[in-house]
Short mmCIF file of C-alpha atoms (C1' of nucleotides) in Angstrom, two decimals:
data_model
loop_
_atom_site.label_atom_id
_atom_site.label_comp_id
_atom_site.label_asym_id
_atom_site.label_seq_id
_atom_site.Cartn_x
_atom_site.Cartn_y
_atom_site.Cartn_z
CA UNK W 10 15.41 -20.45 16.41
CA UNK W 11 13.99 -19.21 19.48
CA UNK W 12 13.70 -21.46 22.48
CA UNK W 13 13.39 -21.13 25.98
CA UNK W 14 16.89 -19.09 26.63
CA UNK W 15 16.33 -17.04 23.61
CA UNK W 16 13.12 -15.82 24.66
CA UNK W 17 14.24 -15.27 28.43
CA UNK W 18 16.97 -13.11 26.87
CA UNK W 19 14.37 -10.90 25.03
CA UNK W 20 12.24 -10.62 28.16
CA UNK W 21 14.77 -9.53 30.22
CA UNK W 22 15.86 -6.77 27.47
CA UNK W 23 12.28 -5.69 26.89
CA UNK W 24 11.64 -5.53 30.67
CA UNK W 25 14.60 -3.14 30.84
CA UNK W 26 13.82 -1.03 27.64
CA UNK W 27 10.06 -0.63 27.70
CA UNK W 28 8.90 -1.49 31.15
CA UNK W 29 6.84 1.36 32.74
CA UNK W 30 6.62 3.09 29.30
CA UNK W 31 3.74 4.04 27.33
CA UNK W 32 2.92 2.25 23.82
CA UNK W 33 2.10 5.41 21.50
CA UNK W 34 0.87 3.33 18.80
CA UNK W 35 1.29 -0.17 17.25
CA UNK W 36 1.06 -1.02 13.44
CA UNK W 37 0.35 -4.26 11.87
CA UNK W 38 2.31 -4.77 8.70
CA UNK W 39 1.01 -8.52 7.89
CA UNK W 40 -2.44 -9.44 7.11
CA UNK W 41 -2.03 -12.80 8.98
CA UNK W 42 -1.15 -10.87 12.47
CA UNK W 43 -4.30 -8.49 11.68
CA UNK W 44 -5.71 -9.57 15.12
CA UNK W 45 -3.11 -7.73 16.72
CA UNK W 46 -4.66 -4.68 15.35
CA UNK W 47 -7.22 -4.53 18.20
CA UNK W 48 -4.90 -3.30 21.06
CA UNK W 49 -5.74 -0.84 23.34
CA UNK W 50 -3.03 1.42 23.96
CA UNK W 51 -1.82 1.02 27.25
CA UNK W 52 1.68 1.54 29.83
CA UNK W 53 3.94 -1.77 29.74
CA UNK W 54 3.68 -3.21 33.34
CA UNK W 55 5.66 -6.05 33.00
CA UNK W 56 7.12 -8.40 30.36
CA UNK W 57 7.40 -12.25 31.53
CA UNK W 58 8.22 -15.23 29.80
CA UNK W 59 5.80 -17.93 29.73
CA UNK W 60 7.07 -21.13 28.06
CA UNK W 61 8.15 -19.76 24.85
CA UNK W 62 5.66 -17.09 24.73
CA UNK W 63 6.42 -13.58 25.95
CA UNK W 64 3.72 -11.82 27.61
CA UNK W 65 3.56 -8.13 27.41
CA UNK W 66 1.34 -6.88 30.67
CA UNK W 67 -0.42 -3.58 30.30
CA UNK W 68 -1.75 -1.59 32.76
CA UNK W 69 -5.18 -1.90 31.31
CA UNK W 70 -5.45 -5.56 31.93
CA UNK W 71 -4.73 -6.41 28.54
CA UNK W 72 -1.65 -8.63 27.58
CA UNK W 73 0.31 -8.71 24.53
CA UNK W 74 1.40 -12.28 24.08
CA UNK W 75 3.94 -12.96 21.17
CA UNK W 76 5.28 -16.45 20.05
CA UNK W 77 8.05 -16.50 17.79
CA UNK W 78 7.80 -19.78 16.65
CA UNK W 79 10.64 -20.49 14.01
CA UNK W 80 12.19 -17.55 12.64
CA UNK W 81 10.31 -14.72 14.80
CA UNK W 82 13.00 -11.88 16.35
CA UNK W 83 12.05 -8.84 18.33
CA UNK W 84 14.30 -5.88 17.49
CA UNK W 85 14.64 -2.19 19.00
CA UNK W 86 15.20 0.64 16.83
CA UNK W 87 15.33 4.31 17.71
CA UNK W 88 14.51 5.00 14.37
CA UNK W 89 11.44 4.03 12.38
CA UNK W 90 12.88 2.49 9.64
CA UNK W 91 11.26 -0.76 9.00
CA UNK W 92 13.65 -3.85 8.65
CA UNK W 93 13.20 -6.17 6.11
CA UNK W 94 10.63 -9.16 7.09
CA UNK W 95 9.15 -6.84 9.55
CA UNK W 96 5.57 -7.70 10.28
CA UNK W 97 4.32 -5.58 13.20
CA UNK W 98 5.61 -2.76 15.61
CA UNK W 99 5.33 -1.04 18.98
CA UNK W 100 5.78 2.56 18.88
CA UNK W 101 7.38 4.12 22.19
CA UNK W 102 8.36 7.65 22.77
CA UNK W 103 12.32 6.84 22.51
CA UNK W 104 12.18 3.94 19.75
CA UNK W 105 10.36 1.09 18.70
CA UNK W 106 10.16 -2.51 18.83
CA UNK W 107 9.67 -4.60 15.46
CA UNK W 108 8.55 -7.90 15.24
CA UNK W 109 10.93 -9.42 12.01
CA UNK W 110 9.57 -12.87 10.89
CA UNK W 111 10.77 -13.85 7.46
CA UNK W 112 8.65 -17.11 7.61
CA UNK W 113 5.51 -15.65 9.21
CA UNK W 114 5.05 -18.35 11.65
CA UNK W 115 4.82 -15.95 14.52
CA UNK W 116 1.90 -15.01 16.18
CA UNK W 117 0.57 -12.19 18.18
CA UNK W 118 -2.44 -12.45 20.60
CA UNK W 119 -3.97 -9.72 22.65
CA UNK W 120 -5.83 -11.52 25.54
CA UNK W 121 -6.83 -10.34 29.43
CA UNK W 122 -4.10 -10.76 31.85
CA UNK W 123 -3.91 -13.80 33.98
CA UNK W 124 -1.47 -15.20 36.73
CA UNK W 125 -1.52 -18.36 35.31
CA UNK W 126 1.60 -20.76 37.12
CA UNK W 127 3.35 -23.01 34.95
CA UNK W 128 4.70 -25.96 36.47
CA UNK W 129 6.41 -27.76 33.58
CA UNK W 130 9.24 -25.00 33.15
CA UNK W 131 12.85 -26.32 34.27
CA UNK W 132 14.21 -22.99 34.78
CA UNK W 133 11.03 -20.81 36.11
CA UNK W 134 8.76 -23.29 37.68
CA UNK W 135 9.17 -27.24 37.89
CA UNK W 136 6.97 -29.73 39.84
CA UNK W 137 8.87 -33.27 39.60
CA UNK W 138 6.21 -34.93 40.91
CA UNK W 139 3.45 -33.82 38.56
CA UNK W 140 5.92 -34.64 35.63
CA UNK W 141 7.03 -38.04 37.01
CA UNK W 142 3.20 -38.67 37.24
CA UNK W 143 1.78 -37.21 34.00
CA UNK W 144 4.67 -37.64 31.63
CA UNK W 145 6.98 -39.92 32.64
CA UNK W 146 5.07 -43.24 31.49
CA UNK W 147 4.41 -41.98 28.10
CA UNK W 148 5.73 -44.42 25.41
CA UNK W 149 7.22 -41.84 23.23
CA UNK W 150 10.60 -41.51 22.47
CA UNK W 151 12.46 -39.05 25.10
CA UNK W 152 13.91 -36.95 22.41
CA UNK W 153 9.95 -36.19 21.07
CA UNK W 154 8.74 -35.81 24.88
CA UNK W 155 11.30 -33.31 25.68
CA UNK W 156 10.21 -31.31 22.83
CA UNK W 157 6.57 -31.70 23.72
CA UNK W 158 5.26 -27.99 24.77
CA UNK W 159 2.86 -29.74 27.21
CA UNK W 160 5.58 -31.68 28.69
CA UNK W 161 8.28 -29.37 29.60
CA UNK W 162 7.86 -25.57 28.65
CA UNK W 163 10.34 -24.04 25.93
CA UNK W 164 12.60 -26.73 24.96
CA UNK W 165 13.13 -26.94 21.01
CA UNK W 166 15.31 -28.91 18.72
CA UNK W 167 18.72 -27.43 19.62
CA UNK W 168 18.56 -28.01 23.28
CA UNK W 169 16.63 -31.21 23.40
CA UNK W 170 19.82 -32.71 21.46
CA UNK W 171 22.08 -31.07 24.07
CA UNK W 172 20.29 -32.25 26.87
CA UNK W 173 20.36 -35.89 25.96
CA UNK W 174 23.71 -35.72 24.81
CA UNK W 175 24.99 -34.13 28.22
CA UNK W 176 22.71 -36.59 30.20
CA UNK W 177 24.22 -39.80 28.24
CA UNK W 178 20.69 -40.86 27.31
CA UNK W 179 19.78 -42.19 23.59
CA UNK W 180 17.47 -40.65 21.84
CA UNK W 181 15.61 -43.56 20.89
CA UNK W 182 14.71 -44.72 24.52
CA UNK W 183 11.14 -44.69 25.35
CA UNK W 184 10.25 -41.99 27.90
CA UNK W 185 8.93 -44.85 30.08
CA UNK W 186 12.05 -46.80 30.15
CA UNK W 187 14.17 -43.97 32.09
CA UNK W 188 14.74 -44.68 35.83
CA UNK W 189 14.07 -42.23 38.41
CA UNK W 190 17.81 -41.73 38.59
CA UNK W 191 17.88 -40.97 34.83
CA UNK W 192 15.16 -38.75 34.95
CA UNK W 193 16.82 -36.92 37.87
CA UNK W 194 20.07 -36.52 35.86
CA UNK W 195 18.04 -35.47 32.64
CA UNK W 196 16.39 -32.45 34.93
CA UNK W 197 19.72 -31.40 36.36
CA UNK W 198 21.39 -31.22 33.07
CA UNK W 199 18.48 -29.31 31.26
CA UNK W 200 18.68 -26.64 33.89
CA UNK W 201 22.51 -26.45 33.65
CA UNK W 202 22.32 -26.45 29.98
CA UNK W 203 19.30 -23.87 29.72
CA UNK W 204 21.00 -21.40 32.27
CA UNK W 205 24.14 -21.46 30.51
CA UNK W 206 22.16 -20.55 27.42
CA UNK W 207 20.57 -17.84 28.99
CA UNK W 208 23.81 -16.56 30.33
CA UNK W 209 25.43 -16.83 26.92
CA UNK W 210 22.19 -14.65 25.48
CA UNK W 211 21.21 -17.73 23.30
CA UNK W 212 22.27 -19.64 20.53
CA UNK W 213 22.96 -18.10 17.15
CA UNK W 214 23.34 -20.48 14.71
CA UNK W 215 21.58 -19.04 11.55
CA UNK W 216 19.25 -16.19 12.36
CA UNK W 217 18.82 -15.91 15.90
CA UNK W 218 19.73 -12.13 17.50
CA UNK W 219 18.77 -10.50 20.59
CA UNK W 220 16.58 -7.53 20.76
CA UNK W 221 19.72 -5.02 20.01
CA UNK W 222 20.49 -7.35 17.05
CA UNK W 223 23.52 -9.01 18.46
CA UNK W 224 23.99 -12.70 18.06
CA UNK W 225 24.35 -14.91 21.24
CA UNK W 226 27.35 -16.96 22.40
CA UNK W 227 25.66 -20.14 23.45
CA UNK W 228 26.25 -21.61 19.73
CA UNK W 229 30.26 -21.96 20.98
CA UNK W 230 28.82 -24.27 23.60
CA UNK W 231 26.90 -27.01 21.59
CA UNK W 232 28.25 -30.50 21.73
CA UNK W 233 25.87 -32.45 19.84
CA UNK W 234 23.68 -30.10 17.50
CA UNK W 235 24.83 -29.56 13.91
CA UNK W 236 27.68 -31.81 14.29
CA UNK W 237 27.18 -34.37 12.30
CA UNK W 238 29.95 -36.58 11.29
CA UNK W 239 32.03 -34.72 13.57
CA UNK W 240 34.16 -36.42 16.62
CA UNK W 241 32.08 -36.65 19.57
CA UNK W 242 33.80 -34.48 22.46
CA UNK W 243 33.82 -37.34 24.92
CA UNK W 244 34.79 -40.68 22.97
CA UNK W 245 36.29 -39.51 19.54
CA UNK W 246 33.42 -41.46 17.83
CA UNK W 247 31.23 -39.67 15.18
CA UNK W 248 28.18 -38.05 15.80
CA UNK W 249 25.12 -39.14 14.01
CA UNK W 250 22.29 -37.58 12.69
CA UNK W 251 18.94 -39.31 12.63
CA UNK W 252 15.05 -38.27 12.31
CA UNK W 253 12.77 -38.45 14.57
CA UNK W 254 8.89 -36.87 14.45
CA UNK W 255 10.28 -35.25 11.34
CA UNK W 256 12.81 -33.56 12.88
CA UNK W 257 16.75 -33.74 13.10
CA UNK W 258 18.23 -35.53 16.32
CA UNK W 259 22.38 -35.42 16.67
CA UNK W 260 23.59 -37.78 19.14
CA UNK W 261 26.60 -40.20 19.65
CA UNK W 262 25.64 -43.64 19.76
CA UNK W 263 28.62 -44.72 22.03
CA UNK W 264 28.02 -42.36 24.90
CA UNK W 265 24.29 -42.12 24.62
CA UNK W 266 22.93 -45.38 26.12
"C1'" DA G 17 -6.91 -41.49 25.02
"C1'" DG G 18 -2.83 -41.21 23.17
"C1'" DA G 19 0.58 -41.57 19.47
"C1'" DA G 20 1.45 -39.90 14.67
"C1'" DC G 21 0.87 -36.98 11.06
"C1'" DC G 22 -0.02 -32.48 8.65
"C1'" DG G 23 0.03 -27.73 7.60
"C1'" DC G 24 1.39 -23.41 7.83
"C1'" DC G 25 5.44 -20.34 5.55
"C1'" DT G 26 9.67 -18.67 3.08
"C1'" DG G 27 15.08 -18.26 2.43
"C1'" DC G 28 18.58 -21.11 1.78
"C1'" DT G 29 21.05 -25.04 0.14
"C1'" DT G 30 21.63 -28.84 -3.14
"C1'" DG G 31 21.36 -31.19 -7.63
"C1'" DC G 32 21.32 -31.52 -12.43
"C1'" DT B 15 24.26 -19.91 -14.46
"C1'" DG B 16 19.48 -20.97 -13.05
"C1'" DC B 17 15.85 -22.97 -11.98
"C1'" DA B 18 13.34 -26.82 -9.43
"C1'" DA B 19 13.19 -29.41 -5.60
"C1'" DG B 20 14.52 -30.23 -0.88
"C1'" DC B 21 14.87 -28.73 3.83
"C1'" DA B 22 14.49 -26.35 8.12
"C1'" DG B 23 10.92 -27.01 12.25
"C1'" DG B 24 6.97 -25.22 16.80
"C1'" DC B 25 2.96 -26.68 17.42
"C1'" DG B 26 -1.94 -26.57 17.21
"C1'" DG B 27 -5.33 -29.15 14.58
"C1'" DT B 28 -6.54 -33.46 12.41
"C1'" DT B 29 -6.42 -38.14 11.67
"C1'" DC B 30 -5.39 -43.04 13.06
#
DNA sequence: AGAACCGCCTGCTTGC
DNA sequence: TGCAAGCAGGCGGTTC
């Protein structure tokens, strides 16, 4: 599922291939996305990631904002053959960008461009002080907090598990129980893991593919997620799987305190 | 106010 | 083998 590194990968690829180009037309294939039909054609000025959202800024002061949610993907195709489960497309002189989304959770919003600045993105702009003041004392478990888009941008289940495992912090811990030293360790670890994810063009466990349909390589870097019952790479104990807020958490009870 | 829960979706896996 | 139930989960909206 697309999280920060996957969305970043797409934004960079999009910027390169559609930046400066004119959108000839768009087409909606799924009534759920009917709102995307109101787009006035324009030239792509820039493609930016805002959290997990893809902001495609046009020269006519509007933006196409895409959130891929669970199974959404963007696919570049030189020919106009519709891939299976395609829900929307953007047509350029030399090719098409398809939104492919089997489960239909993805959203497209047409909005006015804003220069909103995000301060809770560990890779693209993070305000430690604001975070510690507003989020660090919350009475939720740390795992849930890491995944809360209002607390931190772009972190989903896979990266949340990896960040806690590599930080040596138990997912059961209340956010409010972490010391400043532990928070700093979490921040540093998270930055490292997210950047690695970007370098590897995302984590392809099941269906993630980049703009050109290629899987990423970060699945080979995972140390906790999806490894239930397998040996912990640090202590050799068993990785456990529990449910938190309806989502699976993978962790090592011995290494994560 | 803030934490917990629900609903949106459909393809794949599991159990009988 | 076939079919139904279970599962996956981001996140906005609703409820507690």
